[in-house]
Structure formats: structure tokens, C-alpha cells
Short mmCIF file of C-alpha atoms and ligand atoms in Angstrom, two decimals:
data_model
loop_
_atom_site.label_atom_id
_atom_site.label_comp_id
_atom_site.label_asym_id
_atom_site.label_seq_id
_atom_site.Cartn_x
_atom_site.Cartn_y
_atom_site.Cartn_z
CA UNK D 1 64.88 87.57 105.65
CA UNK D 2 63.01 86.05 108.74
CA UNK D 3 63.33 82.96 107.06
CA UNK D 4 67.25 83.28 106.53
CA UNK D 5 67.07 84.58 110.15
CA UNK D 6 65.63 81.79 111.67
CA UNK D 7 67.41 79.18 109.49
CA UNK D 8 71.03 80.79 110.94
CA UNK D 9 69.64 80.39 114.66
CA UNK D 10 68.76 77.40 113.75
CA UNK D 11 72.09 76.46 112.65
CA UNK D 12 74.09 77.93 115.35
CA UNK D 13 71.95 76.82 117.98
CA UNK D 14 73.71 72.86 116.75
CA UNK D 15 76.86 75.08 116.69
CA UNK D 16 76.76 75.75 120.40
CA UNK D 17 75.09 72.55 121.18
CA UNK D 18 78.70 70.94 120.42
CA UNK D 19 80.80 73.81 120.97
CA UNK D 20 84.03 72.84 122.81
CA UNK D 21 87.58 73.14 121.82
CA UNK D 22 86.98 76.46 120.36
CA UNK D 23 87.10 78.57 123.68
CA UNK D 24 90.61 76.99 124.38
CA UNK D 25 91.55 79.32 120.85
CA UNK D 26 93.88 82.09 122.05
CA UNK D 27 93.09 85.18 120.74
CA UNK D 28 96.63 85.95 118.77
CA UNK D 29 96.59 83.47 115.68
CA UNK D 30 98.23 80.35 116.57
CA UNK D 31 100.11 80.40 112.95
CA UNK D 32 101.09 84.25 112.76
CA UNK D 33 99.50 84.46 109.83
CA UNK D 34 97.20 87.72 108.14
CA UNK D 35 95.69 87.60 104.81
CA UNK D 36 93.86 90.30 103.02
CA UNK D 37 91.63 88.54 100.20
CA UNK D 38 88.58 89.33 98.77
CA UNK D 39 84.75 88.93 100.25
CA UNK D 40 83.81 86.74 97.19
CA UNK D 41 81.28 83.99 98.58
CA UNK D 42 83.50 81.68 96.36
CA UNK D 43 86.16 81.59 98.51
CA UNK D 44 86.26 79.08 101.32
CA UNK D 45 89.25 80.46 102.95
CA UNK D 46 90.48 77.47 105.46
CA UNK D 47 89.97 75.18 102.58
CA UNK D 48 91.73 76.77 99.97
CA UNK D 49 94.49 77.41 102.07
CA UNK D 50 94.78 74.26 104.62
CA UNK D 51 94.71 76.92 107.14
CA UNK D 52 92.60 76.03 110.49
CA UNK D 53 90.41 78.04 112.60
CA UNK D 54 92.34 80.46 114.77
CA UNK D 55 95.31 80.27 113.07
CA UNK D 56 95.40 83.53 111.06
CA UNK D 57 93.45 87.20 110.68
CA UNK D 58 91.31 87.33 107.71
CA UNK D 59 90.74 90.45 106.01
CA UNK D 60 88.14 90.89 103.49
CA UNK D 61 86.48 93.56 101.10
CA UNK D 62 85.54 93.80 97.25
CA UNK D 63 88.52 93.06 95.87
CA UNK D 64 90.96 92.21 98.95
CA UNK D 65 92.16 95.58 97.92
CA UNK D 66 94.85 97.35 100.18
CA UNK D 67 92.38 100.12 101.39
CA UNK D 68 93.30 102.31 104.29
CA UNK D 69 90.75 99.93 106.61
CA UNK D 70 92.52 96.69 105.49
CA UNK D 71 95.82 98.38 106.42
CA UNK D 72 93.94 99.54 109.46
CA UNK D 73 93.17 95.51 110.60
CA UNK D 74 97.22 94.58 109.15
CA UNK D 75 98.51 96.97 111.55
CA UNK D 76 96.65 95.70 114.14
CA UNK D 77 97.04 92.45 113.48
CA UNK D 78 100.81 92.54 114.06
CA UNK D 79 101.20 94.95 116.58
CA UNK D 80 98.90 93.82 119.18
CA UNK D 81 98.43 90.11 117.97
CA UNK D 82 102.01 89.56 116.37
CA UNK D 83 101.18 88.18 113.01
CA UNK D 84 104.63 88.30 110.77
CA UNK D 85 103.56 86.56 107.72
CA UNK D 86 101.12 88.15 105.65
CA UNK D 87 99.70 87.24 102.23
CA UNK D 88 96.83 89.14 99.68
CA UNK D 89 94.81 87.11 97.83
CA UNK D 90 92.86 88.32 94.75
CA UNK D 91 90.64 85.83 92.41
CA UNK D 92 89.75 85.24 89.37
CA UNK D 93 86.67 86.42 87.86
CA UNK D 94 86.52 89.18 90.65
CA UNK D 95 83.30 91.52 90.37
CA UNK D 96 86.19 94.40 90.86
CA UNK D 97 86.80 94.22 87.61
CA UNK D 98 83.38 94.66 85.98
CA UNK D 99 82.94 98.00 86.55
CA UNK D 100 84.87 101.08 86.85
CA UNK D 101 84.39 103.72 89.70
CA UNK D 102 83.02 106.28 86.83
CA UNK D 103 80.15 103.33 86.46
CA UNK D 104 79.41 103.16 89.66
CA UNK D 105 78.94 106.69 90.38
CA UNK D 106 76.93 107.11 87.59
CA UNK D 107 74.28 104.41 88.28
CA UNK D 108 73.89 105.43 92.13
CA UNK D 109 73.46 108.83 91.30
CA UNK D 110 69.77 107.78 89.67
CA UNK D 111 69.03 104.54 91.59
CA UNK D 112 70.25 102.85 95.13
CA UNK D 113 68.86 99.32 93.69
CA UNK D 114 70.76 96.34 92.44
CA UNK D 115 72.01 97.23 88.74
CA UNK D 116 71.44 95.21 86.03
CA UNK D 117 74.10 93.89 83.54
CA UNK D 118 73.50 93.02 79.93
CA UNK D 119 75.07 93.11 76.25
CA UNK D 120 75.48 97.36 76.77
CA UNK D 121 77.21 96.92 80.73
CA UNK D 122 75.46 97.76 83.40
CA UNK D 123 72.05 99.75 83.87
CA UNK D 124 69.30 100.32 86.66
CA UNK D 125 66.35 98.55 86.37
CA UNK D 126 64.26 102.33 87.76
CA UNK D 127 64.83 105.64 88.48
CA UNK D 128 64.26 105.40 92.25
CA UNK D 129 66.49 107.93 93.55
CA UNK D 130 69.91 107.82 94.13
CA UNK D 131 72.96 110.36 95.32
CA UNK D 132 75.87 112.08 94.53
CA UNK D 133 77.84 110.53 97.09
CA UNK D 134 78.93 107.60 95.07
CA UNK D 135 81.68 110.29 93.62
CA UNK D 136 83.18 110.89 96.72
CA UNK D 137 84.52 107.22 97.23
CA UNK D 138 87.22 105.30 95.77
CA UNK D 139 85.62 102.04 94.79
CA UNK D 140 89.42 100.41 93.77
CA UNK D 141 87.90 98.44 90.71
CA UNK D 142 91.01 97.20 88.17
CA UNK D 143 91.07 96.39 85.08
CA UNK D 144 94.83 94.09 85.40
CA UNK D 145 94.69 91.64 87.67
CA UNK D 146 97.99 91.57 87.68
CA UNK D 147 99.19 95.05 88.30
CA UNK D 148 96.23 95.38 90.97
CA UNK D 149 97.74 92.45 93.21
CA UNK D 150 101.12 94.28 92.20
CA UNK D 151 99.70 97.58 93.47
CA UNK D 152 98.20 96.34 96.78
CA UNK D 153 101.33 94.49 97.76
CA UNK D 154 103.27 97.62 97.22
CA UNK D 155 100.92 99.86 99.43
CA UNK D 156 101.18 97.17 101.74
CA UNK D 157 104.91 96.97 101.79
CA UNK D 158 105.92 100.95 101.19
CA UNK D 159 102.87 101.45 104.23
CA UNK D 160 105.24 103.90 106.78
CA UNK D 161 103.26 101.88 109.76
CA UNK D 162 104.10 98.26 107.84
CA UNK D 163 107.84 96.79 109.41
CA UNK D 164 109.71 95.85 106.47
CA UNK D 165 110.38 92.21 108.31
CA UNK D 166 106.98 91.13 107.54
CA UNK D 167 106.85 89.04 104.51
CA UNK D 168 103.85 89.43 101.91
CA UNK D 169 102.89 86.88 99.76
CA UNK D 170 100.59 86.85 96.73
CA UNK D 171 98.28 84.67 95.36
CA UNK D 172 95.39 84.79 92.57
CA UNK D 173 92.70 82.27 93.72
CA UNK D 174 91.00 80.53 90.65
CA UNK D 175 87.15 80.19 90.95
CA UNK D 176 87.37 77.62 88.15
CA UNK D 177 89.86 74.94 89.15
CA UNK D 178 89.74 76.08 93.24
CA UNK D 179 93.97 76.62 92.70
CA UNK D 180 96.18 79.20 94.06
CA UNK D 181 98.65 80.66 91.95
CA UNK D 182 101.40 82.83 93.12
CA UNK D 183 102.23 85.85 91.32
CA UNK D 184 105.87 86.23 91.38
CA UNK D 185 105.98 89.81 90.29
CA UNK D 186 103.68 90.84 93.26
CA UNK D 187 105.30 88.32 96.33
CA UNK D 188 108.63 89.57 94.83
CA UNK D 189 107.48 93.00 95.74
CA UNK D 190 106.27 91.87 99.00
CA UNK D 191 109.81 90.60 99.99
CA UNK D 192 110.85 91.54 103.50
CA UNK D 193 113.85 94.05 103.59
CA UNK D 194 116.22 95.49 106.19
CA UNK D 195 114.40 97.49 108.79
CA UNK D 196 113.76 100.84 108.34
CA UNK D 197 112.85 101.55 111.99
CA UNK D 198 112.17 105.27 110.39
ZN1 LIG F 1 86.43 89.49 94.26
#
């Protein structure tokens, strides 16, 4: 870790060596953009999407699921910082999917360390004490990639704190050929409507 530490001072030390433009960035995005997608380290979010630095709010967990923090930063995002075009992004090959919340319980309950995954799913490699606490969160795996992009872009939209104005378009990412794909079904979903105002 020292190493990685001093290698990223290193690196930002250049960074602020020829650091200019970037303090003219206003803090609102210049594009009015938001997009919830997932913390993958596949993902390199302003080139995949064209999208520049301080244009848009990015929003990222396991999964780019539509958790009650990720509405947290939407809300935000608009109401202070007036973003009105929002988009989630999923991917494909998405650790989400490799486990189920049932799994994941079960292995932290005997071990905190990294699990292990072979031919029979996932194991620990000891017994070096875990918790209980792993039951007590929702860890929003999926199993359809589909219907979870679906479901997220519905809790997004239905969201009593979301204004129906703001559009929300979907997109699975592919790790393999670096395209986007739009899901119909889900940006269909996402559609703005009249204003509830409610
Ligand atoms: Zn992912």
C-alpha cells in the first residue's frame, strides 16, 4: 500500500504541476447531465460516453443499482445543481450477478476475507471470523440484467422526490466490445411524464 501510496502522489503531484483550466469548472455540470452506473474498474466513464470533465454527476456503486444513497446524490444533483437529464448504466459481466445476497451473508458470517470462486461457487479460503451483519443489508445482486436496469429505472422514475420532467435513459455497457446499448424496455420506463407536483 505505501507503494500504491506513493506512486498516486507521485502522479498527482504532475497533475497539479499542469493544473489549469480545471478551476475555471463551475460546480453545476456544464451538460446537466447525472448518471448512476456501476463502480466496475472497466468502465472509463468520459470515454465511453464522449462526456468531458465537469459536465455531468457520476454516481457509482456495485451494480449502479438505484439504492436509497444513489437516489440520495440524484436528488441532489438536480435540486441544488440542476441536472435534468439522467441516465443508469449497468454492464455486462457485472460481479452483481455472481452472487446472491443469501451467498453473501453466508460467507461473511464465517470469514471477513476475500472469497474464493471455483467449479462449486464461491467459498472462504479460512474460518477467520466473520458476522451476522451481512443479513441485515440488501446487497441488490440480479440475476436479469434486463429486468434489474428495468427495476432501477422504475425506482428512479416512481421516486416521490424524482420530478417526472427529468428524463432517464438506459444503457448496458459491454466490457467486451466497449459499446453501449440502450435498453428500450428500461429508457421507455424512464420517459418523462406530466408533472405530478404531488
Ligand atoms: Zn458491475
Amino acid at each position: 500500500m505505501a507503494k500504491l501510496r506513493d506512486e498516486i502522489l507521485a502522479a498527482n503531484a504532475a497533475y497539479a504541476a499542469a493544473f489549469g483550466d480545471e478551476r475555471k469548472l463551475a460546480t453545476p455540470p456544464a451538460r446537466g447531465v447525472a448518471v448512476l452506473t456501476c463502480m466496475d474498474s472497466r468502465i472509463d466513464f468520459y470515454r465511453v460516453t464522449g462526456l468531458k470533465l465537469g459536465d455531468a454527476h457520476i454516481i457509482r456503486n456495485a451494480g449502479g443499482r438505484a439504492s436509497d444513497d444513489a437516489i440520495r446524490s440524484l436528488v441532489i444533483s438536480h435540486k441544488f445543481l440542476g441536472t435534468n437529464q439522467w441516465a443508469v448504466i449497468h454492464h455486462t459481466g457485472c460481479g452483481m450477478e455472481m452472487f446472491t445476497g443469501e451467498t453473501m451473508a453466508r460467507l461473511l458470517e464465517t470469514s471477513l476475507g476475500t472469497a474464493i470462486r471455483d467449479g462449486e461457487g464461491w467459498r472462504n479460503p479460512d474460518e477467520s471470523g466473520g458476522s451476522m451483519e451481512g443479513h441485515y443489508i440488501d446487497w441488490l445482486t440480479y440475476d436479469d440484467p434486463i429486468k434489474a436496469i428495468c427495476i432501477d429505472v422504475a425506482r428512479i422514475r416512481n421516486h416521490p422526490l424524482v420530478p417526472r420532467s427529468i428524463p432517464i435513459d438506459a444503457f448496458i455497457y459491454d466490457v467486451m466490445t466497449g459499446r453501449l446499448e440502450e435498453v428500450r424496455e428500461a429508457s421507455a420506463i424512464g420517459r418523462p411524464g406530466e408533472p405530478s407536483g404531488s
